[in-house]
PDB file of C-alpha atoms in Angstrom:
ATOM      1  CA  UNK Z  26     128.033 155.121 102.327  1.00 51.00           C
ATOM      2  CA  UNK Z  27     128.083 154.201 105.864  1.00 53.00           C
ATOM      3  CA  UNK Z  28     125.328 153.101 108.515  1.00 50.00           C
ATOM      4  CA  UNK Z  29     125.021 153.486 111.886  1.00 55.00           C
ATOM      5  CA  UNK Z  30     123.103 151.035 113.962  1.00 56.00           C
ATOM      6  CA  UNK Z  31     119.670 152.389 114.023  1.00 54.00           C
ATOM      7  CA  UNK Z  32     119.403 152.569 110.296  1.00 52.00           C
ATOM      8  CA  UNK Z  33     120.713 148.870 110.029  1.00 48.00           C
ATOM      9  CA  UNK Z  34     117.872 148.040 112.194  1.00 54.00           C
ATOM     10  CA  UNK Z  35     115.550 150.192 110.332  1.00 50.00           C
ATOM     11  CA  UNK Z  36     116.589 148.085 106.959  1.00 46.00           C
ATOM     12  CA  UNK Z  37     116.125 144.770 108.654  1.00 51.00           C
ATOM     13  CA  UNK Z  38     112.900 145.391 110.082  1.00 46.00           C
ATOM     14  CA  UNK Z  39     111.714 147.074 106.621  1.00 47.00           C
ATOM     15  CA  UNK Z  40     112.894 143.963 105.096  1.00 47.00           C
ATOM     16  CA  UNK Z  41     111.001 141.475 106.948  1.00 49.00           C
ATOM     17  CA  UNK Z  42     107.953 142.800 106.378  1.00 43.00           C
ATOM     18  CA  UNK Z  43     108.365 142.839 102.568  1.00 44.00           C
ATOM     19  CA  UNK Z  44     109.081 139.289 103.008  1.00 47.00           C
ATOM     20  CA  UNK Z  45     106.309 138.836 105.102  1.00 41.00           C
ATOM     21  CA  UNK Z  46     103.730 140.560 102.544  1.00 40.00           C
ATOM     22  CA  UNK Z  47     105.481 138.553  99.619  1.00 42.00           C
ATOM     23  CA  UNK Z  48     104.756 135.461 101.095  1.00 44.00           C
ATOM     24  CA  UNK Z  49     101.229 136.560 102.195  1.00 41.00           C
ATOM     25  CA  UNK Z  50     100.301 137.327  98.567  1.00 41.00           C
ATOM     26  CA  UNK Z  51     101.935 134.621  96.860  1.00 58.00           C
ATOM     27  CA  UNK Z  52      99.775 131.756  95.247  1.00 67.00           C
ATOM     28  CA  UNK Z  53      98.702 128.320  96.341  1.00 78.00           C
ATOM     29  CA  UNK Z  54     100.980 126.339  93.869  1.00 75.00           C
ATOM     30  CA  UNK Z  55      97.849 124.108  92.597  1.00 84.00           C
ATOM     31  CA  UNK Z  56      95.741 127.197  91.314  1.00 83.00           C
ATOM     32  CA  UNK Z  57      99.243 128.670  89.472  1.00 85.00           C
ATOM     33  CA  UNK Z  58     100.021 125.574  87.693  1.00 84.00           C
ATOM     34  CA  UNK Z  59      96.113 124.742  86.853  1.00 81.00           C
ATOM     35  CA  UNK Z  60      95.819 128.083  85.614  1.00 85.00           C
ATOM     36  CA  UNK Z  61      98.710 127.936  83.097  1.00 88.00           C
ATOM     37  CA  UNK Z  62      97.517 124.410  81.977  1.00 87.00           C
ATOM     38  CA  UNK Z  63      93.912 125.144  82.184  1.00 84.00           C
ATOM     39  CA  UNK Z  64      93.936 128.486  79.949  1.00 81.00           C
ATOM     40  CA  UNK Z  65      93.737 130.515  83.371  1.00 83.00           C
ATOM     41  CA  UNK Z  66      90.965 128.596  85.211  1.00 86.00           C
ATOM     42  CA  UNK Z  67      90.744 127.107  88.089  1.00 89.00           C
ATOM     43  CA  UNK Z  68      88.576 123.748  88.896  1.00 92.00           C
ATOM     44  CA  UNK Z  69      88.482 122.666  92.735  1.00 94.00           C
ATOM     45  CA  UNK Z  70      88.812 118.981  92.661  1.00 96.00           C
ATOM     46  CA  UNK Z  71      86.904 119.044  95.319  1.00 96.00           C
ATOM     47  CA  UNK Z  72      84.146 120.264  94.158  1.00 96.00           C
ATOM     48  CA  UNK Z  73      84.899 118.002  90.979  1.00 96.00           C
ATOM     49  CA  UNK Z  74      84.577 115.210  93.061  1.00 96.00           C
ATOM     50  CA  UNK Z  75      81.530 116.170  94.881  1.00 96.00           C
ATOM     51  CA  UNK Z  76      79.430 116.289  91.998  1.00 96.00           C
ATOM     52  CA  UNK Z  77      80.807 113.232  89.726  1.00 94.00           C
ATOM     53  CA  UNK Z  78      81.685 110.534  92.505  1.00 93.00           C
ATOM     54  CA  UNK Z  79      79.333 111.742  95.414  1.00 93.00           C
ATOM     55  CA  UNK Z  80      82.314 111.817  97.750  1.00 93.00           C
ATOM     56  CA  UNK Z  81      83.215 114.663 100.336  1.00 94.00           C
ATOM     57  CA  UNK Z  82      87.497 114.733  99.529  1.00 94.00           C
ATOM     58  CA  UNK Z  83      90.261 115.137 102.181  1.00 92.00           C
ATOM     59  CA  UNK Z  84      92.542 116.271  99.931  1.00 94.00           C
ATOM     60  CA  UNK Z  85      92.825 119.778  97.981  1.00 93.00           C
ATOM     61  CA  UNK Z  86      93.381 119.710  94.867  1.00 94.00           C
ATOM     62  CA  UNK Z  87      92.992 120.975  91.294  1.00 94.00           C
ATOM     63  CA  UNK Z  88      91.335 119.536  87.555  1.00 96.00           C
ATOM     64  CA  UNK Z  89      92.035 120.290  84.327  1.00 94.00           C
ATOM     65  CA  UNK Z  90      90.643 118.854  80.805  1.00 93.00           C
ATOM     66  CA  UNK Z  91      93.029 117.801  78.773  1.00 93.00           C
ATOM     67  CA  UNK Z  92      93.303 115.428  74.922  1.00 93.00           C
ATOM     68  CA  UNK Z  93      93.871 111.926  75.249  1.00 91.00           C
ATOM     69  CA  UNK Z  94      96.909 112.152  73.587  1.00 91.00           C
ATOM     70  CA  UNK Z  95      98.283 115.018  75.250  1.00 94.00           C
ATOM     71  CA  UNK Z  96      98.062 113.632  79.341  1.00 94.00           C
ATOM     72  CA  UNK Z  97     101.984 111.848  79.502  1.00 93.00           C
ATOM     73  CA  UNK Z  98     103.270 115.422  77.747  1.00 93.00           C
ATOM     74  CA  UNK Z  99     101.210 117.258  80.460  1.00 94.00           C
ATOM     75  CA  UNK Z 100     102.426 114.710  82.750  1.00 94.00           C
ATOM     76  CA  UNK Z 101     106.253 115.825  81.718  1.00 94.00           C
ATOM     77  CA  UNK Z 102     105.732 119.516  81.707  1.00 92.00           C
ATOM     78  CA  UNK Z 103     104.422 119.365  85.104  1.00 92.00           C
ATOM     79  CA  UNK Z 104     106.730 117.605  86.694  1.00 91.00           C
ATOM     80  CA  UNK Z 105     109.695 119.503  84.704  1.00 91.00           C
ATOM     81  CA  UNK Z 106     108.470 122.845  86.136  1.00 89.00           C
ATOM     82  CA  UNK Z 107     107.303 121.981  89.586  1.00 89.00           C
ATOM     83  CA  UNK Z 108     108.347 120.459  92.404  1.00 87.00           C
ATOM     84  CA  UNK Z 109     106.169 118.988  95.732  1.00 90.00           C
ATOM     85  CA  UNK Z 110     102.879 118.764  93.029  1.00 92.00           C
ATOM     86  CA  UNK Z 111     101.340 115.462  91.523  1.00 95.00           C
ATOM     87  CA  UNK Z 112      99.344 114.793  88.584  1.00 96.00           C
ATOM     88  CA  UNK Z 113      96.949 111.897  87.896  1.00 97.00           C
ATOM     89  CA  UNK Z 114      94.253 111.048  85.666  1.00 97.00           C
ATOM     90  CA  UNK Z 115      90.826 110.893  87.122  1.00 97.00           C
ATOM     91  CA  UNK Z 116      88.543 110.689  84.409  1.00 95.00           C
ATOM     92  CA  UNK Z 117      89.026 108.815  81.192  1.00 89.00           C
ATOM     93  CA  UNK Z 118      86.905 109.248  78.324  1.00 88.00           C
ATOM     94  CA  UNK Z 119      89.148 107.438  75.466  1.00 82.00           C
ATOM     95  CA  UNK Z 120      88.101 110.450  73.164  1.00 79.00           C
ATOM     96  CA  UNK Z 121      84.467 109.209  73.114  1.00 85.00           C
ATOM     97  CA  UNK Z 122      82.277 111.279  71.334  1.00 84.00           C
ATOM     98  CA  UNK Z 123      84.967 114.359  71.650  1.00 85.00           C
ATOM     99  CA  UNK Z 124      85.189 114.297  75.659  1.00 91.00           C
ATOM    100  CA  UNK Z 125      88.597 114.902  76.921  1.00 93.00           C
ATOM    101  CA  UNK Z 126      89.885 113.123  79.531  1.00 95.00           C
ATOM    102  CA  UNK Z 127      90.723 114.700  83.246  1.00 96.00           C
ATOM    103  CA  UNK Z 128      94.218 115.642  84.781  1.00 96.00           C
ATOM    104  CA  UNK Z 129      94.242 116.086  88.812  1.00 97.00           C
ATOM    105  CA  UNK Z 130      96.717 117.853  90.548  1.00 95.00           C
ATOM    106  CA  UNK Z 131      97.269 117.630  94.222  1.00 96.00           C
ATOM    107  CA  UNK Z 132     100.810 118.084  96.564  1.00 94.00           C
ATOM    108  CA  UNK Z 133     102.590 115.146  96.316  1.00 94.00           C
ATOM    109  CA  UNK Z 134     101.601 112.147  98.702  1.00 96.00           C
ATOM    110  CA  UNK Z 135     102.064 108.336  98.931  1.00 97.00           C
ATOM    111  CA  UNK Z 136     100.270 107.121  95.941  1.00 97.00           C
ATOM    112  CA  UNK Z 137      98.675 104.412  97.909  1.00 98.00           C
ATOM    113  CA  UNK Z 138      97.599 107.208 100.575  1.00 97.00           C
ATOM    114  CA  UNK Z 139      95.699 108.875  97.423  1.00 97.00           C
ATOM    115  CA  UNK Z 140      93.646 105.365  96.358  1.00 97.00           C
ATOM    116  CA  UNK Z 141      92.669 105.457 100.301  1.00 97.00           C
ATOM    117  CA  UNK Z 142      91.855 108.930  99.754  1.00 96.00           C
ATOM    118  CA  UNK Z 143      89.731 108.973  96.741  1.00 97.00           C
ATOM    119  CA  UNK Z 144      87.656 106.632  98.357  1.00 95.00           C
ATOM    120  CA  UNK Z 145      88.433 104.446  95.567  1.00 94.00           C
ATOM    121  CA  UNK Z 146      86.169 100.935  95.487  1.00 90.00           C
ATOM    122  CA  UNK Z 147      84.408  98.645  93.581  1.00 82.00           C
ATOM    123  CA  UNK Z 148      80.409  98.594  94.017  1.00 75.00           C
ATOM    124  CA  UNK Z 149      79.827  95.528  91.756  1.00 75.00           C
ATOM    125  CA  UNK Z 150      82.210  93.937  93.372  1.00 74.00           C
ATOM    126  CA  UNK Z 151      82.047  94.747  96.420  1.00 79.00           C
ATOM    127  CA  UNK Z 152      85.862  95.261  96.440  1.00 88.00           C
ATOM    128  CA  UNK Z 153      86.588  97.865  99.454  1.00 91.00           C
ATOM    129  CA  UNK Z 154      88.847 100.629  99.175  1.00 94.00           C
ATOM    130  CA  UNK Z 155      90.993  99.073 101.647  1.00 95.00           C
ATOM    131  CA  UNK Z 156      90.966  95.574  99.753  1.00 94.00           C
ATOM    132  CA  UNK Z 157      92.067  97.445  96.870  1.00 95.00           C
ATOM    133  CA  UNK Z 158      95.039  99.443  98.796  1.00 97.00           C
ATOM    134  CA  UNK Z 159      95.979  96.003 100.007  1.00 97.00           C
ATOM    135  CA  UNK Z 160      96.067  94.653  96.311  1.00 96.00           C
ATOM    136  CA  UNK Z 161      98.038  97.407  95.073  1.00 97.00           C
ATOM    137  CA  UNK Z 162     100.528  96.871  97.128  1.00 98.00           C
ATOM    138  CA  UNK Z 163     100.830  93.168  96.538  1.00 97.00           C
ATOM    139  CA  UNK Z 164     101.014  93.721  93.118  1.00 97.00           C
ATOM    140  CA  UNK Z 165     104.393  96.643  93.897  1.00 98.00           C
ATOM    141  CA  UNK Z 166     105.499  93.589  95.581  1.00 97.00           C
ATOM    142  CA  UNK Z 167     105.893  92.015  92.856  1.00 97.00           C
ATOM    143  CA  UNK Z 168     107.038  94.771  90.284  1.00 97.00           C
ATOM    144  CA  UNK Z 169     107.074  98.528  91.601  1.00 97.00           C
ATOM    145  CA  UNK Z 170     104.439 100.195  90.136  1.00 98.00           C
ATOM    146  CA  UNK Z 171     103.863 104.197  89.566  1.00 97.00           C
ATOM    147  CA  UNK Z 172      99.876 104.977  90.174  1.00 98.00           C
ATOM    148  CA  UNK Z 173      99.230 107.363  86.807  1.00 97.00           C
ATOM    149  CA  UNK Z 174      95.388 107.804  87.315  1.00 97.00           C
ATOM    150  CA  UNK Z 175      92.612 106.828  89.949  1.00 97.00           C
ATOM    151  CA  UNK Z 176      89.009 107.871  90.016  1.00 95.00           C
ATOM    152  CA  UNK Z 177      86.182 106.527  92.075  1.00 94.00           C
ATOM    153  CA  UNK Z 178      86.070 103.191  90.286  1.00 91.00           C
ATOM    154  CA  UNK Z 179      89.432 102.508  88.744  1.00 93.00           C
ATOM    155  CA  UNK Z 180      93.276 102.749  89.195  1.00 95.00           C
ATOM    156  CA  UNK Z 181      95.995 102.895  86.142  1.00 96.00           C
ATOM    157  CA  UNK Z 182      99.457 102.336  86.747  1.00 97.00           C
ATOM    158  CA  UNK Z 183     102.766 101.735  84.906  1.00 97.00           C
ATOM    159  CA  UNK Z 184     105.667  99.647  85.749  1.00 97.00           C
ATOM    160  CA  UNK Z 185     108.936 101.089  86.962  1.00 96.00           C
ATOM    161  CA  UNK Z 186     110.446  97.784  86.909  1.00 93.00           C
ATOM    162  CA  UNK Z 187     109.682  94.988  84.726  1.00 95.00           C
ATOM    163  CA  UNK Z 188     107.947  92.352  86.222  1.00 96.00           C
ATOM    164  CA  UNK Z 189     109.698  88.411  86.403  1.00 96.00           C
ATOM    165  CA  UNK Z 190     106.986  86.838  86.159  1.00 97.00           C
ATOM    166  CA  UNK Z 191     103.975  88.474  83.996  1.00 97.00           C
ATOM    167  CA  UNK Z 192     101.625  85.930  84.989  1.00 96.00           C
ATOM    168  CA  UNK Z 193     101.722  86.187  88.913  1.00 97.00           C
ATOM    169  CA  UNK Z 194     101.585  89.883  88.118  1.00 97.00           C
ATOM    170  CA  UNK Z 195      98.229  89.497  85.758  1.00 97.00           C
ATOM    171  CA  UNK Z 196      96.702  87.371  88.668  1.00 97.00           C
ATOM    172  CA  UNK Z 197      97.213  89.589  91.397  1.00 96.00           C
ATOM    173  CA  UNK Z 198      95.852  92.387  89.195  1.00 95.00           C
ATOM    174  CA  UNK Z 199      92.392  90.279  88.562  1.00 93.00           C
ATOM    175  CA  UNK Z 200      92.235  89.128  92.343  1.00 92.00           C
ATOM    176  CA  UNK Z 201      92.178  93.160  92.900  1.00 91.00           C
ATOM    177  CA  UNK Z 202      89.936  93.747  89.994  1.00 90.00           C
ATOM    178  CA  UNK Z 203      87.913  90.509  89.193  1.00 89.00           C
ATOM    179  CA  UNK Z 204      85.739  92.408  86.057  1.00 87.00           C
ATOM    180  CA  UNK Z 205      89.253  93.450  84.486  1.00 90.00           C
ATOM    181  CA  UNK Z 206      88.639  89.632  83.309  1.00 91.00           C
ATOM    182  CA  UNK Z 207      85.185  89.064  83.211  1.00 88.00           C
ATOM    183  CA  UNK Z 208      84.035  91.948  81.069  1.00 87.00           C
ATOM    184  CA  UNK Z 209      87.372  92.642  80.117  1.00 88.00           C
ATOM    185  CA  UNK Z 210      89.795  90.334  78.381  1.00 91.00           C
ATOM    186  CA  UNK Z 211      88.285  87.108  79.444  1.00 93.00           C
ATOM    187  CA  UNK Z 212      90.757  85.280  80.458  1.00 95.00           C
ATOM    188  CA  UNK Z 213      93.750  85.709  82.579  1.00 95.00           C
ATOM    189  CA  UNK Z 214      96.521  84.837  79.697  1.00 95.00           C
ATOM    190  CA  UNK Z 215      94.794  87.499  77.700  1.00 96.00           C
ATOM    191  CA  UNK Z 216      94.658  89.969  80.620  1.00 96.00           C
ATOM    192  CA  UNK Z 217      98.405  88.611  80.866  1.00 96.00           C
ATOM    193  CA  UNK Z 218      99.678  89.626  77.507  1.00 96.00           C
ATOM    194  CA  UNK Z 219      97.638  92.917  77.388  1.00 95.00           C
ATOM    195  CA  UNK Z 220      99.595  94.567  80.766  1.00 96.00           C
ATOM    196  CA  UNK Z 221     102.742  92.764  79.130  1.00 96.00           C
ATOM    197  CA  UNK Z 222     101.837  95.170  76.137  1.00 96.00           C
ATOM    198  CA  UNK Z 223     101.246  98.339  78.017  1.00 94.00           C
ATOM    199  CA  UNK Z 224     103.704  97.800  80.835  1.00 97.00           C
ATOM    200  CA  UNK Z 225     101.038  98.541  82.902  1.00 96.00           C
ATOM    201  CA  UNK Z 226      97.246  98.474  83.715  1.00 95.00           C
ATOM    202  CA  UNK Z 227      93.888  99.500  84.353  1.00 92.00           C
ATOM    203  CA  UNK Z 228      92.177  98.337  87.124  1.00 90.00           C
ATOM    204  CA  UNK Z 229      88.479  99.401  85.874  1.00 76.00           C
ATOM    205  CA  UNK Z 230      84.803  98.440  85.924  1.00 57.00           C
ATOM    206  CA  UNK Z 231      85.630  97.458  90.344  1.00 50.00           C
TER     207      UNK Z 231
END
């Protein structure tokens, strides 16, 4: 079959506009993977946000409710079938009284740009959301750390490389998060061997 030069034209131009309408009706990424982890629904983390922490968000994003025990294998299937998208804990519940915990999802940023963005800070404290950035950092200084989970009032991380020295890393975690100690393990060679334990921490109760 041959073509002349006006139906090659023809083609192209019919082309481009199928590409153009596929593109048009395809789906933000966030509401197709928080509907096939969320049994098909979709929860605006900003509107999530809004109503638990008060706090008018910057960032769009998506929650889902998901076991205790299940979050790290969400964590993996998410990040085996996407690409450019971020998961992170925002509400932990430990399984009290049945509540499951929540999973965020956003685009992928800095992890120290989503702290700053969550508006993250400690009340009791009065630990700032910057003070905390700054702390975060001090401590990836020291070990590089991978933020799992942030909230309102608290950051989790894990360690991507072990720490030298546990103890600097245990102090710099209670100069960012003083009640981690005081209503927490109560004293710093406890708080010490407990993110020795974990390889990690949670900065909670700012």
């Amino acid at each position: 079959m041959q073509f002349n030069r006006q139906s090659i034209t023809a083609l192209a131009f019919a082309l481009s506009l199928l590409a153009v309408s596929c593109r048009g009706s395809a789906k933000d990424p966030l509401v197709t993977v928080a509907e096939k982890y969320n049994a098909g629904k979709f929860v605006s983390l900003g509107d999530y946000y809004q109503e638990t922490a008060g706090v008018k968000l910057s960032i769009k994003g998506a929650v889902i409710e998901v076991d205790q025990a299940d979050v790290s294998v969400l964590f993996d299937a998410i990040h085996s079938d996407y690409v450019n998208v971020m998961p992170f804990r925002i509400e932990k519940n430990y399984g009290h009284g049945g509540k499951k915990d929540r999973v965020a999802i956003i685009k992928t940023m800095d992890q120290f740009q989503l702290v700053a963005a969550l508006h993250t800070q400690g009340k009791e404290d009065k630990v700032s959301t910057a003070s905390i950035v700054a702390g975060l950092k001090a401590i990836n200084a020291l070990a590089k750390i991978k933020i799992t989970g942030a909230g309102a009032d608290f950051v989790e991380f894990t360690f991507a490389d072990t720490p030298s020295d546990w103890g600097k890393v245990a102090a710099a975690c209670a100069k960012v998060a003083p009640n981690i100690v005081t209503y927490g393990t109560g004293a710093i060679e406890k708080l010490e061997g407990e993110i020795a334990r974990y390889n990690g921490a949670i900065l909670w109760g700012y």
